[in-house]
């Protein structure tokens, strides 16, 4: 049950690597956390409420989205301080292999659902003078082979973050966090069968390591706190310096 006067956070992709850290950090900071994911609620996820949501369907099917919004509003007791659009899907493939369905799913989960959720909960976040935080990616700016669908979705998410910042003005603060390699299943999936390359990944970051999910969550908590109210429309790199590095074999 939620507690009156406590701040409330709604977090998507809550059972994933970064999602779990977001839930824990916001819960530990005293937020009522309502978590969502496409999976069933894991028994060890400590949150005030949980709702299973398929964000691809949420983006496609207006009736389903309305039902989900109603359920979430009920669980949230019609209050929301922070919406964290964290869920994403990473379908790897290039121009030879990516299907129409791959593109639709990628853009629905990674881009359209964050917009529609922001739109759906605007009255509540606005009333709370709250904040939307989109979890983007370094792939919004710097990418590699076979990431075209994912990279395009994250570049568009960055564009959407900036455009909504202009659109929403002072009503709601909106920002994005753009991590590089963070130690989660999503990252490991991209390195399946490439253990040696995964090992090299850490050392290719100027900080000589991969990032941890809790670092993303702590940055989100700082953004949500409102202590830095002027932070609005920003896409903040959290990349151990790799985005500053020139790869040059000479
Ligand atoms: N791990 C990294 O290295 C890294 C780097 C940069 C950005 N990110 C971003 O961080 C966020 C979290 O990623 P993660 O690393 O924790 O990955 P993850 O795969 O562990 O988590 C993603 C979550 O999104 C959920 N999801 C996928 N499709 C969904 C759907 N249709 N409906 C509802 N939920 C759905 C998954 O079930 C999963 O729990 C993502 O936005 C990702 O793009 C991750």
PDB file of C-alpha atoms and ligand atoms in Angstrom:
ATOM      1  CA  UNK A   1       0.000   0.000   0.000  1.00  0.00           C
ATOM      2  CA  UNK A   2       1.195   3.514  -0.722  1.00  0.00           C
ATOM      3  CA  UNK A   3       1.712   5.976   2.127  1.00  0.00           C
ATOM      4  CA  UNK A   4       0.208   9.507   1.996  1.00  0.00           C
ATOM      5  CA  UNK A   5       2.762  12.316   1.506  1.00  0.00           C
ATOM      6  CA  UNK A   6       5.478   9.959   0.317  1.00  0.00           C
ATOM      7  CA  UNK A   7       6.787  10.592  -3.170  1.00  0.00           C
ATOM      8  CA  UNK A   8       5.762   8.104  -5.833  1.00  0.00           C
ATOM      9  CA  UNK A   9       7.784   6.658  -8.697  1.00  0.00           C
ATOM     10  CA  UNK A  10       6.583   4.608 -11.659  1.00  0.00           C
ATOM     11  CA  UNK A  11       9.369   2.513 -13.185  1.00  0.00           C
ATOM     12  CA  UNK A  12       9.157   0.437 -16.390  1.00  0.00           C
ATOM     13  CA  UNK A  13      11.457  -2.482 -17.171  1.00  0.00           C
ATOM     14  CA  UNK A  14      11.615  -2.994 -13.399  1.00  0.00           C
ATOM     15  CA  UNK A  15      12.762  -6.616 -13.442  1.00  0.00           C
ATOM     16  CA  UNK A  16      15.763  -5.987 -15.701  1.00  0.00           C
ATOM     17  CA  UNK A  17      19.305  -5.245 -14.577  1.00  0.00           C
ATOM     18  CA  UNK A  18      19.022  -1.460 -14.314  1.00  0.00           C
ATOM     19  CA  UNK A  19      15.304  -1.605 -13.445  1.00  0.00           C
ATOM     20  CA  UNK A  20      15.955  -3.633 -10.294  1.00  0.00           C
ATOM     21  CA  UNK A  21      18.537  -1.075  -9.143  1.00  0.00           C
ATOM     22  CA  UNK A  22      16.153   1.795  -9.881  1.00  0.00           C
ATOM     23  CA  UNK A  23      13.422   0.109  -7.820  1.00  0.00           C
ATOM     24  CA  UNK A  24      15.810  -0.536  -4.922  1.00  0.00           C
ATOM     25  CA  UNK A  25      17.395   2.930  -4.870  1.00  0.00           C
ATOM     26  CA  UNK A  26      14.035   4.774  -5.044  1.00  0.00           C
ATOM     27  CA  UNK A  27      12.469   2.406  -2.487  1.00  0.00           C
ATOM     28  CA  UNK A  28      15.427   2.896  -0.118  1.00  0.00           C
ATOM     29  CA  UNK A  29      15.140   6.675  -0.598  1.00  0.00           C
ATOM     30  CA  UNK A  30      11.577   6.547   0.730  1.00  0.00           C
ATOM     31  CA  UNK A  31       9.563   6.549  -2.485  1.00  0.00           C
ATOM     32  CA  UNK A  32       6.461   4.464  -3.019  1.00  0.00           C
ATOM     33  CA  UNK A  33       7.599   2.571  -6.109  1.00  0.00           C
ATOM     34  CA  UNK A  34       5.146   1.142  -8.599  1.00  0.00           C
ATOM     35  CA  UNK A  35       7.041  -1.227 -10.858  1.00  0.00           C
ATOM     36  CA  UNK A  36       6.062  -2.634 -14.260  1.00  0.00           C
ATOM     37  CA  UNK A  37       7.527  -5.129 -16.661  1.00  0.00           C
ATOM     38  CA  UNK A  38       6.389  -7.688 -19.216  1.00  0.00           C
ATOM     39  CA  UNK A  39       7.337 -10.464 -16.780  1.00  0.00           C
ATOM     40  CA  UNK A  40       5.594 -11.678 -13.636  1.00  0.00           C
ATOM     41  CA  UNK A  41       6.684  -9.922 -10.428  1.00  0.00           C
ATOM     42  CA  UNK A  42       9.847 -11.524  -9.048  1.00  0.00           C
ATOM     43  CA  UNK A  43       9.286 -12.522  -5.423  1.00  0.00           C
ATOM     44  CA  UNK A  44      12.332 -10.577  -4.240  1.00  0.00           C
ATOM     45  CA  UNK A  45      11.374  -7.231  -5.876  1.00  0.00           C
ATOM     46  CA  UNK A  46      10.448  -4.844  -3.052  1.00  0.00           C
ATOM     47  CA  UNK A  47       7.938  -2.301  -4.324  1.00  0.00           C
ATOM     48  CA  UNK A  48       4.611  -0.767  -3.312  1.00  0.00           C
ATOM     49  CA  UNK A  49       2.810  -2.095  -6.367  1.00  0.00           C
ATOM     50  CA  UNK A  50       3.506  -4.162  -9.447  1.00  0.00           C
ATOM     51  CA  UNK A  51       1.687  -4.370 -12.755  1.00  0.00           C
ATOM     52  CA  UNK A  52       2.543  -6.640 -15.655  1.00  0.00           C
ATOM     53  CA  UNK A  53       2.564  -4.537 -18.848  1.00  0.00           C
ATOM     54  CA  UNK A  54       3.551  -5.340 -22.418  1.00  0.00           C
ATOM     55  CA  UNK A  55       4.733  -1.981 -23.706  1.00  0.00           C
ATOM     56  CA  UNK A  56       4.666  -3.077 -27.361  1.00  0.00           C
ATOM     57  CA  UNK A  57       0.955  -3.845 -26.957  1.00  0.00           C
ATOM     58  CA  UNK A  58       0.526  -0.653 -24.898  1.00  0.00           C
ATOM     59  CA  UNK A  59       1.849   1.314 -27.880  1.00  0.00           C
ATOM     60  CA  UNK A  60      -0.331  -0.536 -30.430  1.00  0.00           C
ATOM     61  CA  UNK A  61      -3.637  -1.094 -28.685  1.00  0.00           C
ATOM     62  CA  UNK A  62      -5.474   1.915 -27.290  1.00  0.00           C
ATOM     63  CA  UNK A  63      -8.022  -0.164 -25.365  1.00  0.00           C
ATOM     64  CA  UNK A  64      -5.261  -2.124 -23.612  1.00  0.00           C
ATOM     65  CA  UNK A  65      -3.360   1.125 -22.880  1.00  0.00           C
ATOM     66  CA  UNK A  66      -6.457   2.716 -21.339  1.00  0.00           C
ATOM     67  CA  UNK A  67      -7.005  -0.347 -19.132  1.00  0.00           C
ATOM     68  CA  UNK A  68      -3.361  -0.301 -18.014  1.00  0.00           C
ATOM     69  CA  UNK A  69      -3.477   3.447 -17.317  1.00  0.00           C
ATOM     70  CA  UNK A  70      -6.567   2.973 -15.162  1.00  0.00           C
ATOM     71  CA  UNK A  71      -4.972   0.123 -13.182  1.00  0.00           C
ATOM     72  CA  UNK A  72      -1.738   2.074 -12.706  1.00  0.00           C
ATOM     73  CA  UNK A  73      -3.592   5.213 -11.606  1.00  0.00           C
ATOM     74  CA  UNK A  74      -5.462   3.121  -9.058  1.00  0.00           C
ATOM     75  CA  UNK A  75      -2.239   1.562  -7.703  1.00  0.00           C
ATOM     76  CA  UNK A  76      -0.580   4.997  -7.689  1.00  0.00           C
ATOM     77  CA  UNK A  77      -3.577   6.526  -5.862  1.00  0.00           C
ATOM     78  CA  UNK A  78      -3.666   9.102  -8.665  1.00  0.00           C
ATOM     79  CA  UNK A  79      -0.322  10.594  -7.560  1.00  0.00           C
ATOM     80  CA  UNK A  80       2.970  10.479  -9.453  1.00  0.00           C
ATOM     81  CA  UNK A  81       6.202  12.376  -8.839  1.00  0.00           C
ATOM     82  CA  UNK A  82       8.618  10.524 -11.113  1.00  0.00           C
ATOM     83  CA  UNK A  83       8.073   8.470 -14.253  1.00  0.00           C
ATOM     84  CA  UNK A  84      11.138   6.488 -15.291  1.00  0.00           C
ATOM     85  CA  UNK A  85      10.944   5.107 -18.822  1.00  0.00           C
ATOM     86  CA  UNK A  86      13.567   2.395 -18.441  1.00  0.00           C
ATOM     87  CA  UNK A  87      12.233  -0.615 -20.391  1.00  0.00           C
ATOM     88  CA  UNK A  88      13.792  -1.241 -23.765  1.00  0.00           C
ATOM     89  CA  UNK A  89      14.350  -3.992 -26.249  1.00  0.00           C
ATOM     90  CA  UNK A  90      17.596  -4.481 -28.140  1.00  0.00           C
ATOM     91  CA  UNK A  91      17.106  -6.387 -31.389  1.00  0.00           C
ATOM     92  CA  UNK A  92      20.437  -6.822 -33.113  1.00  0.00           C
ATOM     93  CA  UNK A  93      20.694  -6.999 -36.877  1.00  0.00           C
ATOM     94  CA  UNK A  94      21.613  -4.950 -39.876  1.00  0.00           C
ATOM     95  CA  UNK A  95      20.179  -3.890 -43.183  1.00  0.00           C
ATOM     96  CA  UNK A  96      20.240  -7.491 -44.453  1.00  0.00           C
ATOM     97  CA  UNK A  97      18.323  -9.055 -41.596  1.00  0.00           C
ATOM     98  CA  UNK A  98      16.131  -6.632 -39.624  1.00  0.00           C
ATOM     99  CA  UNK A  99      12.450  -7.260 -40.224  1.00  0.00           C
ATOM    100  CA  UNK A 100       9.495  -4.914 -40.304  1.00  0.00           C
ATOM    101  CA  UNK A 101       8.348  -6.534 -37.044  1.00  0.00           C
ATOM    102  CA  UNK A 102      11.778  -5.920 -35.423  1.00  0.00           C
ATOM    103  CA  UNK A 103      11.491  -2.228 -36.259  1.00  0.00           C
ATOM    104  CA  UNK A 104       7.919  -1.909 -35.043  1.00  0.00           C
ATOM    105  CA  UNK A 105       8.677  -3.632 -31.727  1.00  0.00           C
ATOM    106  CA  UNK A 106      11.838  -1.587 -31.175  1.00  0.00           C
ATOM    107  CA  UNK A 107      10.155   1.740 -31.830  1.00  0.00           C
ATOM    108  CA  UNK A 108       7.018   0.788 -29.878  1.00  0.00           C
ATOM    109  CA  UNK A 109       8.852  -0.277 -26.709  1.00  0.00           C
ATOM    110  CA  UNK A 110      11.802   2.139 -26.794  1.00  0.00           C
ATOM    111  CA  UNK A 111      10.150   5.295 -28.132  1.00  0.00           C
ATOM    112  CA  UNK A 112       6.394   5.311 -28.495  1.00  0.00           C
ATOM    113  CA  UNK A 113       5.613   3.771 -25.092  1.00  0.00           C
ATOM    114  CA  UNK A 114       7.770   6.368 -23.241  1.00  0.00           C
ATOM    115  CA  UNK A 115       5.865   9.135 -25.045  1.00  0.00           C
ATOM    116  CA  UNK A 116       2.441   7.608 -24.400  1.00  0.00           C
ATOM    117  CA  UNK A 117       3.224   6.977 -20.718  1.00  0.00           C
ATOM    118  CA  UNK A 118       4.453  10.557 -20.346  1.00  0.00           C
ATOM    119  CA  UNK A 119       1.255  11.770 -21.978  1.00  0.00           C
ATOM    120  CA  UNK A 120      -0.965   9.488 -19.868  1.00  0.00           C
ATOM    121  CA  UNK A 121       0.529  10.567 -16.527  1.00  0.00           C
ATOM    122  CA  UNK A 122       1.113  14.229 -17.379  1.00  0.00           C
ATOM    123  CA  UNK A 123      -1.725  15.496 -15.131  1.00  0.00           C
ATOM    124  CA  UNK A 124      -0.304  13.668 -12.090  1.00  0.00           C
ATOM    125  CA  UNK A 125       3.394  14.484 -12.728  1.00  0.00           C
ATOM    126  CA  UNK A 126       2.454  18.061 -13.516  1.00  0.00           C
ATOM    127  CA  UNK A 127       0.396  18.411 -10.302  1.00  0.00           C
ATOM    128  CA  UNK A 128       3.386  17.099  -8.324  1.00  0.00           C
ATOM    129  CA  UNK A 129       5.806  19.439 -10.196  1.00  0.00           C
ATOM    130  CA  UNK A 130       7.585  16.189 -10.895  1.00  0.00           C
ATOM    131  CA  UNK A 131       9.919  14.731 -13.400  1.00  0.00           C
ATOM    132  CA  UNK A 132      10.205  12.270 -16.292  1.00  0.00           C
ATOM    133  CA  UNK A 133      13.483  10.419 -16.734  1.00  0.00           C
ATOM    134  CA  UNK A 134      14.131   8.495 -19.938  1.00  0.00           C
ATOM    135  CA  UNK A 135      16.848   5.860 -19.875  1.00  0.00           C
ATOM    136  CA  UNK A 136      18.556   6.356 -23.220  1.00  0.00           C
ATOM    137  CA  UNK A 137      21.886   4.998 -24.347  1.00  0.00           C
ATOM    138  CA  UNK A 138      25.279   5.989 -25.679  1.00  0.00           C
ATOM    139  CA  UNK A 139      23.909   4.469 -28.906  1.00  0.00           C
ATOM    140  CA  UNK A 140      21.900   7.685 -29.314  1.00  0.00           C
ATOM    141  CA  UNK A 141      25.192   9.254 -30.451  1.00  0.00           C
ATOM    142  CA  UNK A 142      27.845   6.572 -30.981  1.00  0.00           C
ATOM    143  CA  UNK A 143      27.061   3.116 -32.239  1.00  0.00           C
ATOM    144  CA  UNK A 144      28.419  -0.021 -33.837  1.00  0.00           C
ATOM    145  CA  UNK A 145      27.465  -2.658 -36.392  1.00  0.00           C
ATOM    146  CA  UNK A 146      24.091  -4.407 -36.050  1.00  0.00           C
ATOM    147  CA  UNK A 147      22.653  -1.809 -33.663  1.00  0.00           C
ATOM    148  CA  UNK A 148      20.748   0.243 -36.241  1.00  0.00           C
ATOM    149  CA  UNK A 149      17.232  -0.348 -34.850  1.00  0.00           C
ATOM    150  CA  UNK A 150      18.246   0.135 -31.203  1.00  0.00           C
ATOM    151  CA  UNK A 151      20.529   3.116 -31.966  1.00  0.00           C
ATOM    152  CA  UNK A 152      17.820   4.808 -34.020  1.00  0.00           C
ATOM    153  CA  UNK A 153      15.286   4.344 -31.219  1.00  0.00           C
ATOM    154  CA  UNK A 154      17.660   5.829 -28.633  1.00  0.00           C
ATOM    155  CA  UNK A 155      18.590   8.776 -30.892  1.00  0.00           C
ATOM    156  CA  UNK A 156      14.875   9.443 -31.310  1.00  0.00           C
ATOM    157  CA  UNK A 157      14.352   9.147 -27.542  1.00  0.00           C
ATOM    158  CA  UNK A 158      16.998  11.849 -27.045  1.00  0.00           C
ATOM    159  CA  UNK A 159      15.236  14.032 -29.619  1.00  0.00           C
ATOM    160  CA  UNK A 160      11.924  13.409 -27.910  1.00  0.00           C
ATOM    161  CA  UNK A 161      13.419  14.326 -24.504  1.00  0.00           C
ATOM    162  CA  UNK A 162      14.585  17.677 -25.849  1.00  0.00           C
ATOM    163  CA  UNK A 163      11.377  18.363 -27.776  1.00  0.00           C
ATOM    164  CA  UNK A 164       9.195  17.537 -24.770  1.00  0.00           C
ATOM    165  CA  UNK A 165      11.353  19.771 -22.571  1.00  0.00           C
ATOM    166  CA  UNK A 166      10.446  22.639 -24.878  1.00  0.00           C
ATOM    167  CA  UNK A 167       6.824  21.541 -25.097  1.00  0.00           C
ATOM    168  CA  UNK A 168       6.269  21.053 -21.381  1.00  0.00           C
ATOM    169  CA  UNK A 169       8.210  24.110 -20.222  1.00  0.00           C
ATOM    170  CA  UNK A 170       8.114  24.478 -16.466  1.00  0.00           C
ATOM    171  CA  UNK A 171       5.194  22.060 -15.879  1.00  0.00           C
ATOM    172  CA  UNK A 172       7.271  18.883 -15.810  1.00  0.00           C
ATOM    173  CA  UNK A 173      11.038  18.442 -15.910  1.00  0.00           C
ATOM    174  CA  UNK A 174      12.194  15.851 -18.427  1.00  0.00           C
ATOM    175  CA  UNK A 175      15.725  14.505 -18.857  1.00  0.00           C
ATOM    176  CA  UNK A 176      17.511  11.425 -20.159  1.00  0.00           C
ATOM    177  CA  UNK A 177      20.412   9.362 -18.861  1.00  0.00           C
ATOM    178  CA  UNK A 178      22.579   7.883 -21.603  1.00  0.00           C
ATOM    179  CA  UNK A 179      24.705   5.056 -20.197  1.00  0.00           C
ATOM    180  CA  UNK A 180      27.482   3.206 -21.996  1.00  0.00           C
ATOM    181  CA  UNK A 181      28.188  -0.397 -20.991  1.00  0.00           C
ATOM    182  CA  UNK A 182      26.386  -1.267 -17.753  1.00  0.00           C
ATOM    183  CA  UNK A 183      26.752  -4.767 -16.316  1.00  0.00           C
ATOM    184  CA  UNK A 184      23.331  -6.308 -17.055  1.00  0.00           C
ATOM    185  CA  UNK A 185      21.849  -9.193 -19.024  1.00  0.00           C
ATOM    186  CA  UNK A 186      21.056  -6.844 -21.913  1.00  0.00           C
ATOM    187  CA  UNK A 187      24.745  -6.007 -22.220  1.00  0.00           C
ATOM    188  CA  UNK A 188      25.852  -9.625 -21.907  1.00  0.00           C
ATOM    189  CA  UNK A 189      23.366 -10.653 -24.627  1.00  0.00           C
ATOM    190  CA  UNK A 190      25.180  -8.387 -27.058  1.00  0.00           C
ATOM    191  CA  UNK A 191      28.410 -10.256 -26.273  1.00  0.00           C
ATOM    192  CA  UNK A 192      27.017 -13.806 -26.431  1.00  0.00           C
ATOM    193  CA  UNK A 193      29.787 -16.237 -27.396  1.00  0.00           C
ATOM    194  CA  UNK A 194      32.381 -13.444 -27.277  1.00  0.00           C
ATOM    195  CA  UNK A 195      33.841 -13.809 -23.765  1.00  0.00           C
ATOM    196  CA  UNK A 196      37.221 -12.387 -24.810  1.00  0.00           C
ATOM    197  CA  UNK A 197      35.635  -9.258 -26.292  1.00  0.00           C
ATOM    198  CA  UNK A 198      33.480  -8.817 -23.176  1.00  0.00           C
ATOM    199  CA  UNK A 199      36.661  -8.859 -21.098  1.00  0.00           C
ATOM    200  CA  UNK A 200      38.209  -6.190 -23.337  1.00  0.00           C
ATOM    201  CA  UNK A 201      35.116  -4.019 -23.046  1.00  0.00           C
ATOM    202  CA  UNK A 202      35.960  -2.852 -19.543  1.00  0.00           C
ATOM    203  CA  UNK A 203      39.493  -1.827 -20.427  1.00  0.00           C
ATOM    204  CA  UNK A 204      38.330   0.137 -23.476  1.00  0.00           C
ATOM    205  CA  UNK A 205      36.598   2.590 -21.114  1.00  0.00           C
ATOM    206  CA  UNK A 206      38.975   5.298 -19.808  1.00  0.00           C
ATOM    207  CA  UNK A 207      37.761   4.345 -16.313  1.00  0.00           C
ATOM    208  CA  UNK A 208      38.966   0.783 -17.040  1.00  0.00           C
ATOM    209  CA  UNK A 209      35.659  -0.824 -16.126  1.00  0.00           C
ATOM    210  CA  UNK A 210      32.053  -1.390 -17.064  1.00  0.00           C
ATOM    211  CA  UNK A 211      29.416   0.676 -15.244  1.00  0.00           C
ATOM    212  CA  UNK A 212      27.135  -0.714 -12.553  1.00  0.00           C
ATOM    213  CA  UNK A 213      23.313  -0.512 -12.561  1.00  0.00           C
ATOM    214  CA  UNK A 214      23.333   1.281  -9.206  1.00  0.00           C
ATOM    215  CA  UNK A 215      25.256   4.184 -10.770  1.00  0.00           C
ATOM    216  CA  UNK A 216      22.400   4.740 -13.234  1.00  0.00           C
ATOM    217  CA  UNK A 217      19.878   4.516 -10.390  1.00  0.00           C
ATOM    218  CA  UNK A 218      21.773   6.989  -8.189  1.00  0.00           C
ATOM    219  CA  UNK A 219      21.940   9.512 -11.041  1.00  0.00           C
ATOM    220  CA  UNK A 220      18.183   9.079 -11.628  1.00  0.00           C
ATOM    221  CA  UNK A 221      17.525   9.707  -7.926  1.00  0.00           C
ATOM    222  CA  UNK A 222      19.626  12.890  -8.029  1.00  0.00           C
ATOM    223  CA  UNK A 223      17.759  14.131 -11.119  1.00  0.00           C
ATOM    224  CA  UNK A 224      14.386  13.293  -9.546  1.00  0.00           C
ATOM    225  CA  UNK A 225      15.203  15.093  -6.281  1.00  0.00           C
ATOM    226  CA  UNK A 226      14.486  18.484  -7.832  1.00  0.00           C
ATOM    227  CA  UNK A 227      17.560  19.977  -6.143  1.00  0.00           C
ATOM    228  CA  UNK A 228      18.790  20.946  -9.605  1.00  0.00           C
ATOM    229  CA  UNK A 229      15.557  22.325 -11.008  1.00  0.00           C
ATOM    230  CA  UNK A 230      17.274  23.997 -13.982  1.00  0.00           C
ATOM    231  CA  UNK A 231      18.233  20.541 -15.314  1.00  0.00           C
ATOM    232  CA  UNK A 232      15.663  20.149 -18.080  1.00  0.00           C
ATOM    233  CA  UNK A 233      15.907  18.660 -21.573  1.00  0.00           C
ATOM    234  CA  UNK A 234      19.354  17.233 -20.824  1.00  0.00           C
ATOM    235  CA  UNK A 235      20.699  13.932 -22.151  1.00  0.00           C
ATOM    236  CA  UNK A 236      23.378  13.100 -19.613  1.00  0.00           C
ATOM    237  CA  UNK A 237      26.203  10.737 -20.582  1.00  0.00           C
ATOM    238  CA  UNK A 238      27.129   8.110 -17.997  1.00  0.00           C
ATOM    239  CA  UNK A 239      29.870   6.375 -19.901  1.00  0.00           C
ATOM    240  CA  UNK A 240      33.134   6.048 -17.969  1.00  0.00           C
ATOM    241  CA  UNK A 241      34.642   8.441 -20.509  1.00  0.00           C
ATOM    242  CA  UNK A 242      34.324   6.163 -23.552  1.00  0.00           C
ATOM    243  CA  UNK A 243      32.321   8.784 -25.432  1.00  0.00           C
ATOM    244  CA  UNK A 244      35.355  11.067 -25.247  1.00  0.00           C
ATOM    245  CA  UNK A 245      37.750   8.495 -26.627  1.00  0.00           C
ATOM    246  CA  UNK A 246      39.027   8.502 -30.198  1.00  0.00           C
ATOM    247  CA  UNK A 247      39.670   4.988 -31.473  1.00  0.00           C
ATOM    248  CA  UNK A 248      42.801   5.265 -33.573  1.00  0.00           C
ATOM    249  CA  UNK A 249      45.014   2.210 -34.088  1.00  0.00           C
ATOM    250  CA  UNK A 250      48.076   4.414 -34.652  1.00  0.00           C
TER     251      UNK A 250
HETATM  252  N1  LIG B   1      22.952  -2.527 -19.909  1.00  0.00           N
HETATM  253  C1  LIG B   1      23.560  -1.624 -20.638  1.00  0.00           C
HETATM  254  O1  LIG B   1      24.748  -1.723 -20.936  1.00  0.00           O
HETATM  255  C2  LIG B   1      22.806  -0.412 -21.105  1.00  0.00           C
HETATM  256  C3  LIG B   1      23.538   0.601 -21.708  1.00  0.00           C
HETATM  257  C4  LIG B   1      22.871   1.742 -22.151  1.00  0.00           C
HETATM  258  C5  LIG B   1      21.520   1.863 -21.973  1.00  0.00           C
HETATM  259  N2  LIG B   1      20.820   0.860 -21.372  1.00  0.00           N
HETATM  260  C6  LIG B   1      19.373   1.065 -21.205  1.00  0.00           C
HETATM  261  O2  LIG B   1      19.016   0.815 -19.868  1.00  0.00           O
HETATM  262  C7  LIG B   1      17.665   0.380 -19.819  1.00  0.00           C
HETATM  263  C8  LIG B   1      17.558  -0.897 -19.014  1.00  0.00           C
HETATM  264  O3  LIG B   1      18.306  -1.895 -19.670  1.00  0.00           O
HETATM  265  P1  LIG B   1      18.957  -3.167 -18.927  1.00  0.00           P
HETATM  266  O4  LIG B   1      20.381  -3.160 -19.259  1.00  0.00           O
HETATM  267  O5  LIG B   1      18.527  -3.205 -17.525  1.00  0.00           O
HETATM  268  O6  LIG B   1      18.311  -4.328 -19.807  1.00  0.00           O
HETATM  269  P2  LIG B   1      17.364  -5.521 -19.405  1.00  0.00           P
HETATM  270  O7  LIG B   1      17.108  -6.287 -20.655  1.00  0.00           O
HETATM  271  O8  LIG B   1      17.905  -6.221 -18.222  1.00  0.00           O
HETATM  272  O9  LIG B   1      16.038  -4.731 -18.978  1.00  0.00           O
HETATM  273  C9  LIG B   1      15.104  -4.238 -19.898  1.00  0.00           C
HETATM  274  C10 LIG B   1      13.734  -4.528 -19.328  1.00  0.00           C
HETATM  275  O10 LIG B   1      12.744  -4.077 -20.263  1.00  0.00           O
HETATM  276  C11 LIG B   1      11.725  -5.043 -20.271  1.00  0.00           C
HETATM  277  N3  LIG B   1      10.968  -5.071 -21.518  1.00  0.00           N
HETATM  278  C12 LIG B   1      11.399  -5.455 -22.746  1.00  0.00           C
HETATM  279  N4  LIG B   1      10.373  -5.475 -23.610  1.00  0.00           N
HETATM  280  C13 LIG B   1       9.279  -5.084 -22.920  1.00  0.00           C
HETATM  281  C14 LIG B   1       7.916  -4.919 -23.254  1.00  0.00           C
HETATM  282  N5  LIG B   1       7.441  -5.200 -24.486  1.00  0.00           N
HETATM  283  N6  LIG B   1       7.064  -4.509 -22.295  1.00  0.00           N
HETATM  284  C15 LIG B   1       7.502  -4.253 -21.039  1.00  0.00           C
HETATM  285  N7  LIG B   1       8.778  -4.394 -20.652  1.00  0.00           N
HETATM  286  C16 LIG B   1       9.654  -4.815 -21.585  1.00  0.00           C
HETATM  287  C17 LIG B   1      12.436  -6.381 -20.101  1.00  0.00           C
HETATM  288  O11 LIG B   1      11.553  -7.402 -19.653  1.00  0.00           O
HETATM  289  C18 LIG B   1      13.528  -6.051 -19.112  1.00  0.00           C
HETATM  290  O12 LIG B   1      13.158  -6.312 -17.779  1.00  0.00           O
HETATM  291  C19 LIG B   1      17.214   0.241 -21.269  1.00  0.00           C
HETATM  292  O13 LIG B   1      16.513   1.396 -21.662  1.00  0.00           O
HETATM  293  C20 LIG B   1      18.511   0.140 -22.028  1.00  0.00           C
HETATM  294  O14 LIG B   1      18.377   0.551 -23.366  1.00  0.00           O
HETATM  295  C21 LIG B   1      21.429  -0.275 -20.933  1.00  0.00           C
END
